[in-house]
PDB file of C-alpha atoms in Angstrom:
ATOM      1  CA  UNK P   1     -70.658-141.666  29.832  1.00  0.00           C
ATOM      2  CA  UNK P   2     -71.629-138.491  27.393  1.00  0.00           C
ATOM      3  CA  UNK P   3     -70.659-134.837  29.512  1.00  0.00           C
ATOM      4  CA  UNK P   4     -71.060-131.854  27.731  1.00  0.00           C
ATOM      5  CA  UNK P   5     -68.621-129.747  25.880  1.00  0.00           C
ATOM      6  CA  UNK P   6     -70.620-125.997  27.113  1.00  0.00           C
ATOM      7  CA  UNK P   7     -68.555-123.580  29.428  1.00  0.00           C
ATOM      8  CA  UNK P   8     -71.243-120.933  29.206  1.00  0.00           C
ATOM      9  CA  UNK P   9     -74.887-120.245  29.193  1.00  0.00           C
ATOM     10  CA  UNK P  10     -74.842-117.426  28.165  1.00  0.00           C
ATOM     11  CA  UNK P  11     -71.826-114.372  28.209  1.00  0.00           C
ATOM     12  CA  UNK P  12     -72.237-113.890  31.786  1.00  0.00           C
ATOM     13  CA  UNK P  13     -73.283-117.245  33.062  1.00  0.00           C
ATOM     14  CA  UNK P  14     -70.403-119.865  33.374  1.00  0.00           C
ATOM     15  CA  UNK P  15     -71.693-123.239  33.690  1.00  0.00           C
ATOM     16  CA  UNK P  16     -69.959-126.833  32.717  1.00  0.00           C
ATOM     17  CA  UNK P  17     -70.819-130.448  33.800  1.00  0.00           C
ATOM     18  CA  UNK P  18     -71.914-130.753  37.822  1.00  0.00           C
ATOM     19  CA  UNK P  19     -68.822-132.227  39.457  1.00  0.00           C
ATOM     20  CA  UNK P  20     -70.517-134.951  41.813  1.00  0.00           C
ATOM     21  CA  UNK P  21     -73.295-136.382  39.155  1.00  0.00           C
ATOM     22  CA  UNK P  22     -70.302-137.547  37.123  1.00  0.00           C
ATOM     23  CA  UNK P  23     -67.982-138.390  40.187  1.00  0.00           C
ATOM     24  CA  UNK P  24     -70.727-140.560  42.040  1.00  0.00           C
ATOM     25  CA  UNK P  25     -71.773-142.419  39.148  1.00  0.00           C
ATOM     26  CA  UNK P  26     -67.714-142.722  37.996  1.00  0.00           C
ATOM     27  CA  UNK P  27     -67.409-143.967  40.825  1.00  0.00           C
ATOM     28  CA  UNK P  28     -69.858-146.524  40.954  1.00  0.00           C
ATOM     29  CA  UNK P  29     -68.957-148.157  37.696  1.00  0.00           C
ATOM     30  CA  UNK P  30     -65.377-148.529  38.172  1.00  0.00           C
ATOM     31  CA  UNK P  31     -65.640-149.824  41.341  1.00  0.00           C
ATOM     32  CA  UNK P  32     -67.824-152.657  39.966  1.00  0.00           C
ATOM     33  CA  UNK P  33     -65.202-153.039  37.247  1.00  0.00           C
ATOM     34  CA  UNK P  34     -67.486-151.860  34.367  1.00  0.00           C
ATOM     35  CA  UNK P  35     -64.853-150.387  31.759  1.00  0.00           C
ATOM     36  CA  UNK P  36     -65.853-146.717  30.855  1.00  0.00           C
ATOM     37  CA  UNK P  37     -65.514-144.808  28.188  1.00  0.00           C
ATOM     38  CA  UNK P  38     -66.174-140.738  28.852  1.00  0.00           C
ATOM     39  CA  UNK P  39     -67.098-139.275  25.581  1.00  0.00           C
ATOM     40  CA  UNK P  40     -68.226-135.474  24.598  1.00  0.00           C
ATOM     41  CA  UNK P  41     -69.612-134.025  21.500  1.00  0.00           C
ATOM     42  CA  UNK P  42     -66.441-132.162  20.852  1.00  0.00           C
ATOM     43  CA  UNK P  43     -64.268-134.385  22.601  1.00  0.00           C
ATOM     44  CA  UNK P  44     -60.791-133.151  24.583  1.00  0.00           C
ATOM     45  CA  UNK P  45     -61.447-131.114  28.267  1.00  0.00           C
ATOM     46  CA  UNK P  46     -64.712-130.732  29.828  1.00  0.00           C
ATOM     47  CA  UNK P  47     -65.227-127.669  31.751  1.00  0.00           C
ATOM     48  CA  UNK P  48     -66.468-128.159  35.105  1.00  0.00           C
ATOM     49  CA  UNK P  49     -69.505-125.757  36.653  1.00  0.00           C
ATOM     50  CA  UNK P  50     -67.625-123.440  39.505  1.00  0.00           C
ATOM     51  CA  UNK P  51     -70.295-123.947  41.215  1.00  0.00           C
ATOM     52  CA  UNK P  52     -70.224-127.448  41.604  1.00  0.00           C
ATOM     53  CA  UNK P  53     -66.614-127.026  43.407  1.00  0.00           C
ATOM     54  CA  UNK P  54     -66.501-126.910  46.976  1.00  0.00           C
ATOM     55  CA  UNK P  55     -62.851-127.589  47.738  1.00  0.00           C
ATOM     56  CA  UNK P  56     -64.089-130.045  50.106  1.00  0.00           C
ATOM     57  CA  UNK P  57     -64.552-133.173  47.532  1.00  0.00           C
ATOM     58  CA  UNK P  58     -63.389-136.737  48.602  1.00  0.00           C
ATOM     59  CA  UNK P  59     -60.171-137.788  48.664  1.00  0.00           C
ATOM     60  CA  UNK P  60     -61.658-140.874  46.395  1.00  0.00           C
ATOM     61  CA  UNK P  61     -62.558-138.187  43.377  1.00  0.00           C
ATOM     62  CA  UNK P  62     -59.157-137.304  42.935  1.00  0.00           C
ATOM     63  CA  UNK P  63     -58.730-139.943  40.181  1.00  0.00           C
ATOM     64  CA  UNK P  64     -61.847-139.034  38.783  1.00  0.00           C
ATOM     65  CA  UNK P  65     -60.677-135.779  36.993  1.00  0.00           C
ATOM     66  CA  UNK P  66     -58.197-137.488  34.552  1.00  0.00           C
ATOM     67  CA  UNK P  67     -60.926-138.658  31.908  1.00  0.00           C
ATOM     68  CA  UNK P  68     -62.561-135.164  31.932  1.00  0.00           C
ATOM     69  CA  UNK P  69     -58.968-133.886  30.784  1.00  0.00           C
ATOM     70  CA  UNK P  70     -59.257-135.116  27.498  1.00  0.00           C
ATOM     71  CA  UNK P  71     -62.930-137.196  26.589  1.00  0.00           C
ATOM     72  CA  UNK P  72     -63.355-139.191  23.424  1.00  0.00           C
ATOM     73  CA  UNK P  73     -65.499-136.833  20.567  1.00  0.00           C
ATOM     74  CA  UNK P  74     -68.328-139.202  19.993  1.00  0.00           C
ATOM     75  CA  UNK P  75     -67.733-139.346  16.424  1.00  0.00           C
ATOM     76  CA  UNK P  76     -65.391-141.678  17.559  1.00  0.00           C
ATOM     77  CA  UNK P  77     -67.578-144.080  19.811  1.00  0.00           C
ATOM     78  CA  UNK P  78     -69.067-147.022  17.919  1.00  0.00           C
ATOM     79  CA  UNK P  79     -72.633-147.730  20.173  1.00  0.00           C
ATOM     80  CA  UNK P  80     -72.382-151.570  19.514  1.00  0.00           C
ATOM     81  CA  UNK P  81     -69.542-151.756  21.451  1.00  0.00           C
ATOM     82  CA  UNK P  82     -71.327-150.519  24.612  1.00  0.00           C
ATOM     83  CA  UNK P  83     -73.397-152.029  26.725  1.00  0.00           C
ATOM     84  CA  UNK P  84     -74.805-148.935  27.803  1.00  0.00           C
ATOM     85  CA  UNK P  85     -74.776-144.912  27.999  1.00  0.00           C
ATOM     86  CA  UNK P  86     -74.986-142.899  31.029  1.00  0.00           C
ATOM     87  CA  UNK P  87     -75.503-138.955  30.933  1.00  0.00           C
ATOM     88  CA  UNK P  88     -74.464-136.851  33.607  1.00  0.00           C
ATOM     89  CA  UNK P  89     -75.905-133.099  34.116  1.00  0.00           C
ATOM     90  CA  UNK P  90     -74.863-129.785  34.484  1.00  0.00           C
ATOM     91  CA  UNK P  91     -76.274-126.430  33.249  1.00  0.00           C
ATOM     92  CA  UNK P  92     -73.681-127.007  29.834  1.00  0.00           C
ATOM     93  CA  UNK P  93     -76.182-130.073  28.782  1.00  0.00           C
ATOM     94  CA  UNK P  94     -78.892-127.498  28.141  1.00  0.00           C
ATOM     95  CA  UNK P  95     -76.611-125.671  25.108  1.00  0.00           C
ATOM     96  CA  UNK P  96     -74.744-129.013  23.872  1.00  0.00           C
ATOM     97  CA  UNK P  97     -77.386-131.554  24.602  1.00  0.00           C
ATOM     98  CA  UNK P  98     -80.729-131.033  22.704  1.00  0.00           C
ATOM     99  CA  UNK P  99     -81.123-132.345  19.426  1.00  0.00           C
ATOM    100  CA  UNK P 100     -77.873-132.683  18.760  1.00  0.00           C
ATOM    101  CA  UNK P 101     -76.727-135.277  15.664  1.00  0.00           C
ATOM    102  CA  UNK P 102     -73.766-137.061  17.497  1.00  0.00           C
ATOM    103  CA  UNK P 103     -75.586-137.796  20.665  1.00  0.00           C
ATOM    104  CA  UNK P 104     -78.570-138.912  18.131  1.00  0.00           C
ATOM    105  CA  UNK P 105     -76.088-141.064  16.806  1.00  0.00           C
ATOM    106  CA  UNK P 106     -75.566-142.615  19.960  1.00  0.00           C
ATOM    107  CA  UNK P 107     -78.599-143.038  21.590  1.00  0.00           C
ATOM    108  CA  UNK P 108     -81.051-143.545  18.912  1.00  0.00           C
ATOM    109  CA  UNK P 109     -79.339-147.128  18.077  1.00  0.00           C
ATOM    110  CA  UNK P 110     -79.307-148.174  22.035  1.00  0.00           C
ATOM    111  CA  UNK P 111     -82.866-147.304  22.547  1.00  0.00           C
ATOM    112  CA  UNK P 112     -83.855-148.925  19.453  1.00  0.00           C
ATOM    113  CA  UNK P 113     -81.786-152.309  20.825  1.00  0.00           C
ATOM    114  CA  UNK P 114     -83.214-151.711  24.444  1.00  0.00           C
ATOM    115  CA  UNK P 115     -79.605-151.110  25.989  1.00  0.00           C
ATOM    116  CA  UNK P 116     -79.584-149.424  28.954  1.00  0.00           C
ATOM    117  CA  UNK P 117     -79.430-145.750  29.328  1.00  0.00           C
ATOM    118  CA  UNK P 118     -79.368-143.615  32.517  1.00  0.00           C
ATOM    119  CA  UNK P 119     -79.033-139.674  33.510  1.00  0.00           C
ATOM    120  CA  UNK P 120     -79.407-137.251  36.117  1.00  0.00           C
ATOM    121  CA  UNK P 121     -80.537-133.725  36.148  1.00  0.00           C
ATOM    122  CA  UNK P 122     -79.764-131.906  33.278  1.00  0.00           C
ATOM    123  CA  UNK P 123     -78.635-134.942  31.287  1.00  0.00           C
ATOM    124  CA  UNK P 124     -81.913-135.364  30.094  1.00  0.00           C
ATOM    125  CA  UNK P 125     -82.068-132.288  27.986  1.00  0.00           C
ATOM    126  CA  UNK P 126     -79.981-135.035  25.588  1.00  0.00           C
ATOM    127  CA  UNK P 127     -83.468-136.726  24.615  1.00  0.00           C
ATOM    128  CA  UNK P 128     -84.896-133.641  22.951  1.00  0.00           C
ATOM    129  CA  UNK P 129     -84.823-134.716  19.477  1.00  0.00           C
ATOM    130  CA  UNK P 130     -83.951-138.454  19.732  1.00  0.00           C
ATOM    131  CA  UNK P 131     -86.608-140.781  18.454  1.00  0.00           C
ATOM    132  CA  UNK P 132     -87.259-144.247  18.034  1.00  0.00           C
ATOM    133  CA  UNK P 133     -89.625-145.197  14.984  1.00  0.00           C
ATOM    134  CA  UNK P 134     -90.354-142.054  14.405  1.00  0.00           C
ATOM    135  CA  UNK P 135     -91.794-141.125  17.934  1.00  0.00           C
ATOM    136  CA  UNK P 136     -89.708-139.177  20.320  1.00  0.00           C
ATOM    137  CA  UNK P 137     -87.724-141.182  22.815  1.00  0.00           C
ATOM    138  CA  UNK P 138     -89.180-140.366  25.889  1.00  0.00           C
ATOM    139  CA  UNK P 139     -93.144-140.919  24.487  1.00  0.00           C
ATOM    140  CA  UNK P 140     -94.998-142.602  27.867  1.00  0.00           C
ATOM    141  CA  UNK P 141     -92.036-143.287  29.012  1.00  0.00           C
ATOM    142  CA  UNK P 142     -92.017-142.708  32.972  1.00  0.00           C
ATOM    143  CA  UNK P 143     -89.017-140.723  34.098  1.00  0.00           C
ATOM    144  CA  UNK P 144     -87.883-137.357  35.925  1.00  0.00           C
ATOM    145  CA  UNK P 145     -85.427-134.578  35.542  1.00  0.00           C
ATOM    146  CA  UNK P 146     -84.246-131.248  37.350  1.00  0.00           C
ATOM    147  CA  UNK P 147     -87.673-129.597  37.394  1.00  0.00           C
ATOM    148  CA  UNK P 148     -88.972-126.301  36.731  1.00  0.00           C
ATOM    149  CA  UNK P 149     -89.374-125.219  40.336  1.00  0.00           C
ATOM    150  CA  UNK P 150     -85.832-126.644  41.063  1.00  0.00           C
ATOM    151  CA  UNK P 151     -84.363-124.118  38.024  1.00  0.00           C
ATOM    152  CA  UNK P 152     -86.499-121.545  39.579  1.00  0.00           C
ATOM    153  CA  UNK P 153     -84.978-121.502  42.773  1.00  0.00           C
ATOM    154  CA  UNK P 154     -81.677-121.836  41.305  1.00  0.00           C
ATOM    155  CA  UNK P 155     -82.621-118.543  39.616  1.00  0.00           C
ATOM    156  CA  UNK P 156     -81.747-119.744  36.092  1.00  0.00           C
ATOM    157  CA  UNK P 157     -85.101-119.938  34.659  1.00  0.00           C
ATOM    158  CA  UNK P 158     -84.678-117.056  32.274  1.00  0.00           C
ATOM    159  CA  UNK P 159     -81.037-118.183  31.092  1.00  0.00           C
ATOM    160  CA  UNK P 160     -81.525-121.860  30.235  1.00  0.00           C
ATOM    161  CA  UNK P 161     -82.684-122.314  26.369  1.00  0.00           C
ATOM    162  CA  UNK P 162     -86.322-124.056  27.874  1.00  0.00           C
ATOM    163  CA  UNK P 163     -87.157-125.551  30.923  1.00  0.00           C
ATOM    164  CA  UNK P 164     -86.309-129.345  30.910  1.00  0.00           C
ATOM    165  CA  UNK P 165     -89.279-130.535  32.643  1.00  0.00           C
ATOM    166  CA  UNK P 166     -91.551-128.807  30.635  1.00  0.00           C
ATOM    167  CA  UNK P 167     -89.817-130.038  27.516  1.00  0.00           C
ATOM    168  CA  UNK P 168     -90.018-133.654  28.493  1.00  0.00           C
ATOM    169  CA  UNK P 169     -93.920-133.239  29.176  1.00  0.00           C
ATOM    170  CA  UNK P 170     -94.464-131.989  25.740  1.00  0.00           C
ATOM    171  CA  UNK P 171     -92.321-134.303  23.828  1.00  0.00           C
ATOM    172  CA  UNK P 172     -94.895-137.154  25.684  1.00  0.00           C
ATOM    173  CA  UNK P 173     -93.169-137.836  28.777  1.00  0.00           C
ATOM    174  CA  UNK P 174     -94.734-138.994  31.480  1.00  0.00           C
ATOM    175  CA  UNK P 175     -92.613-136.651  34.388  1.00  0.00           C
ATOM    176  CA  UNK P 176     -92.460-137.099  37.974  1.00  0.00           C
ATOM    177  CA  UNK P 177     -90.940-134.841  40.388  1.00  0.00           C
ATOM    178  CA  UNK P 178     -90.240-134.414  43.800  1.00  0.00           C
ATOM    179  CA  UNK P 179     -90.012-131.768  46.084  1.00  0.00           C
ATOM    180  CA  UNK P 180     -86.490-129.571  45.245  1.00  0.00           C
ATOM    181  CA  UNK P 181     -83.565-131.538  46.385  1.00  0.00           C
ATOM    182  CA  UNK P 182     -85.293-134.764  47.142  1.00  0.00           C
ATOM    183  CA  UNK P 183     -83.311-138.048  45.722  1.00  0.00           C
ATOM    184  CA  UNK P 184     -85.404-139.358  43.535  1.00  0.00           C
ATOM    185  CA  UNK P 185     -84.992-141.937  40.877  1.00  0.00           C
ATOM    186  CA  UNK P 186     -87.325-142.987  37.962  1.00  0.00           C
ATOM    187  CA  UNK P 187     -87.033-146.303  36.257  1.00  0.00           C
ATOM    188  CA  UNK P 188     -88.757-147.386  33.245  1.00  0.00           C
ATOM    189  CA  UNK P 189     -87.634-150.484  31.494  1.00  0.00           C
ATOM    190  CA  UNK P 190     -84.234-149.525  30.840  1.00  0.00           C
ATOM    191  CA  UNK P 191     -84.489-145.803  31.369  1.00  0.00           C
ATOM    192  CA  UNK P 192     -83.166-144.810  34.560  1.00  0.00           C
ATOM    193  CA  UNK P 193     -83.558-141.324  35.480  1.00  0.00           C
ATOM    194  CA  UNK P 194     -82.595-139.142  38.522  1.00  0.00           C
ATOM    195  CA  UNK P 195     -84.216-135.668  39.231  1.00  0.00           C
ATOM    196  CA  UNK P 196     -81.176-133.443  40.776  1.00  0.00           C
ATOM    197  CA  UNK P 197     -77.669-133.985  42.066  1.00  0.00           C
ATOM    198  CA  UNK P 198     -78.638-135.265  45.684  1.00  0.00           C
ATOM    199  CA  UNK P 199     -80.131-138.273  42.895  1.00  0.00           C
ATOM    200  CA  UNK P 200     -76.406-138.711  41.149  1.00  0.00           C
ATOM    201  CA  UNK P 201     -75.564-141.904  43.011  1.00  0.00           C
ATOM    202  CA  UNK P 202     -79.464-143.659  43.102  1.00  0.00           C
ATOM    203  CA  UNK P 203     -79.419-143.098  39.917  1.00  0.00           C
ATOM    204  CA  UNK P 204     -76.375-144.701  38.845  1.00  0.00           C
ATOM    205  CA  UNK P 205     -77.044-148.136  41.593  1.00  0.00           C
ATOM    206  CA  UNK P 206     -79.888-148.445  39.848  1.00  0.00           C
ATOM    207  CA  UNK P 207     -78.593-148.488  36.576  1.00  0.00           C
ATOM    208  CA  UNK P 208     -76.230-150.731  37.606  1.00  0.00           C
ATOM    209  CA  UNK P 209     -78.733-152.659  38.815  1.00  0.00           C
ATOM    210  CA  UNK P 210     -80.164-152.988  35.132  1.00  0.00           C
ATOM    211  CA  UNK P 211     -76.899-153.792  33.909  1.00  0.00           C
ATOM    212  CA  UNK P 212     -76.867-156.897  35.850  1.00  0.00           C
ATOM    213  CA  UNK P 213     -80.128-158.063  35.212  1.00  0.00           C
TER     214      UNK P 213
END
């Protein structure tokens, strides 16, 4: 699993990774005894968004929090060894994320082998810039993302860097979205994609799903 390293989005905007679309898909894999690595571009403690905290989380999450305390940098993490990648979102994924020559690193060498890769929300923004053959990533590929009307109604339109779904449409995507809120789920191949939070734990079933196909 790749969170991102990004406190901020901008000086007055705190932001982080979104508690529950790691937890949930944590979670998931552990309980199906899949051994997970949580890696970050910079590595160490991964700040969590505030707004993602309600004080109410499950008892079950509590063991969660330990591998956001101090994540592998993914300079370390040798993709061969994995059998695949999973990106959680958050508002922080929109300044670490894009085009950025570690997660490249990563993910260019699983798409290229057809491993499986999976994300939710924001986690998305990670295939601007990664491209198989020379084509971006996500070319006709059929998959789904926090959308623009979603980051409108959260009222962040004007802070994030671009809007996600309208970055995925131009790089070739072929994006489908729900109504805001709505679990929804996208799979293509071995892309699985999931459009918001209420998505986090579709998302990662069905990636499991692909796993153990």
């Amino acid at each position: 699993m790749i969170v991102t390293n990004a406190g901020w989005l901008d000086e007055d905007h705190r932001t982080g990774l979104w508690l529950s679309e790691f937890a949930e898909p944590y979670m998931q894999f552990t309980q199906e005894n899949y051994e997970v690595t949580v890696a970050s571009v910079a590595g160490g403690e991964i700040p969590i968004d505030p707004n993602s905290i309600s004080g109410e989380e499950p008892d079950e999450w509590e063991g969660v929090m330990e591998p956001l305390k101090q994540t592998t940098p993914l300079g370390e993490i040798d993709p061969d060894e994995y059998v695949g990648v999973f990106l959680p979102g958050g508002h922080g994924t929109m300044v670490d994320f894009p085009d950025n020559e570690a997660i490249k690193h990563i993910l260019e060498p699983m798409a290229k082998e057809n491993k499986i890769i999976g994300s939710v929300c924001h986690g998305p923004a990670a295939f601007s810039g990664v491209e198989v053959d020379g084509k971006p990533f996500v070319e006709g590929k059929r998959l789904t993302s926090f959308t623009d009307e979603e980051e409108r109604g959260a009222g962040l339109d004007e802070k994030v860097p671009f809007l996600l779904e309208t970055r995925l449409k131009e790089l070739g995507a072929s994006f489908i979205g729900e109504d805001p809120g709505t679990e929804h789920v996208e799979a293509d191949g071995n892309l699985v994609t999931g459009q918001n939070p209420q998505s986090s734990l579709a998302a990662a079933r069905k990636f499991l799903q692909k796993l153990s196909s």
